GROMACS .gro file of C-alpha atoms in nm:
model
   80
    1LEU     CA    1   8.900  13.839   7.150
    2ASP     CA    2   8.511  13.811   7.068
    3THR     CA    3   8.627  13.462   6.830
    4ASP     CA    4   8.772  13.298   7.138
    5TRP     CA    5   8.411  13.306   7.275
    6ILE     CA    6   8.283  13.139   7.040
    7TYR     CA    7   8.420  12.859   6.967
    8ARG     CA    8   8.460  12.811   7.330
    9ARG     CA    9   8.123  12.877   7.427
   10ILE     CA   10   7.900  12.919   7.156
   11LEU     CA   11   8.029  12.610   6.938
   12PRO     CA   12   8.023  12.330   7.211
   13VAL     CA   13   7.660  12.401   7.296
   14TRP     CA   14   7.525  12.404   6.953
   15SER     CA   15   7.745  12.075   6.852
   16LEU     CA   16   7.563  11.918   7.121
   17GLY     CA   17   7.245  12.023   7.028
   18VAL     CA   18   7.327  11.910   6.615
   19ALA     CA   19   7.461  11.568   6.813
   20ARG     CA   20   7.102  11.541   7.003
   21VAL     CA   21   6.906  11.574   6.714
   22ALA     CA   22   7.191  11.365   6.486
   23ASP     CA   23   7.092  11.088   6.795
   24THR     CA   24   6.765  11.076   6.795
   25ALA     CA   25   6.663  11.078   6.443
   26TYR     CA   26   6.917  10.840   6.385
   27ARG     CA   27   6.756  10.605   6.653
   28GLY     CA   28   6.437  10.653   6.476
   29VAL     CA   29   6.546  10.565   6.156
   30VAL     CA   30   6.726  10.197   6.287
   31GLN     CA   31   6.345  10.126   6.554
   32THR     CA   32   6.176  10.184   6.212
   33GLY     CA   33   6.366   9.967   5.988
   34TYR     CA   34   6.398   9.717   6.255
   35SER     CA   35   6.018   9.649   6.292
   36ARG     CA   36   5.970   9.641   5.917
   37VAL     CA   37   6.263   9.348   5.907
   38VAL     CA   38   6.039   9.208   6.205
   39ARG     CA   39   5.724   9.208   6.038
   40LEU     CA   40   5.925   9.100   5.696
   41ILE     CA   41   6.053   8.792   5.874
   42GLU     CA   42   5.735   8.709   6.077
   43GLY     CA   43   5.537   8.712   5.740
   44VAL     CA   44   5.782   8.501   5.588
   45TYR     CA   45   5.730   8.252   5.869
   46ARG     CA   46   5.394   8.257   5.820
   47HIS     CA   47   5.371   8.185   5.480
   48TYR     CA   48   5.714   7.924   5.464
   49GLY     CA   49   5.657   7.774   5.810
   50PRO     CA   50   5.549   7.451   5.942
   51GLU     CA   51   5.232   7.572   5.930
   52GLY     CA   52   5.221   7.797   5.614
   53ILE     CA   53   5.012   7.750   5.314
   54PHE     CA   54   5.300   7.707   5.112
   55ALA     CA   55   5.440   7.442   5.365
   56ARG     CA   56   5.133   7.165   5.243
   57SER     CA   57   5.156   6.952   4.977
   58TRP     CA   58   4.904   7.043   4.661
   59PRO     CA   59   4.689   6.830   4.524
   60THR     CA   60   4.875   6.706   4.147
   61GLY     CA   61   4.469   6.801   3.992
   62SER     CA   62   4.513   7.207   4.106
   63THR     CA   63   4.896   7.189   3.982
   64VAL     CA   64   4.827   7.108   3.663
   65LEU     CA   65   4.465   7.330   3.666
   66TRP     CA   66   4.687   7.654   3.755
   67VAL     CA   67   4.957   7.596   3.506
   68ALA     CA   68   4.739   7.498   3.221
   69ILE     CA   69   4.615   7.857   3.343
   70ILE     CA   70   4.929   8.034   3.353
   71LEU     CA   71   4.972   7.885   2.986
   72CYS     CA   72   4.645   8.012   2.842
   73ALA     CA   73   4.735   8.337   2.970
   74PHE     CA   74   5.109   8.378   2.833
   75LEU     CA   75   4.953   8.261   2.477
   76LEU     CA   76   4.692   8.509   2.474
   77ALA     CA   77   4.897   8.756   2.586
   78TYR     CA   78   5.120   8.687   2.282
   79TYR     CA   79   4.868   8.672   2.037
   80LEU     CA   80   4.778   9.026   2.123
   0.00000   0.00000   0.00000
């Protein structure tokens, strides 16, 4: 008789409480993930969008300068 009372009265109340906590945690994780994805998309659009820094054309001279700097850095790292 006692076990009948436990699974008919206590277990449903306890399972509803656990389900509420799990639902709250799930919603928090989903909301946090969603906001991070939105921020990532906004950052990518800011850099690669029509007015972004990577959408502009760079002068050939500055591009060659950066390639030379990177090659010198690799050369120094190779010999050290």
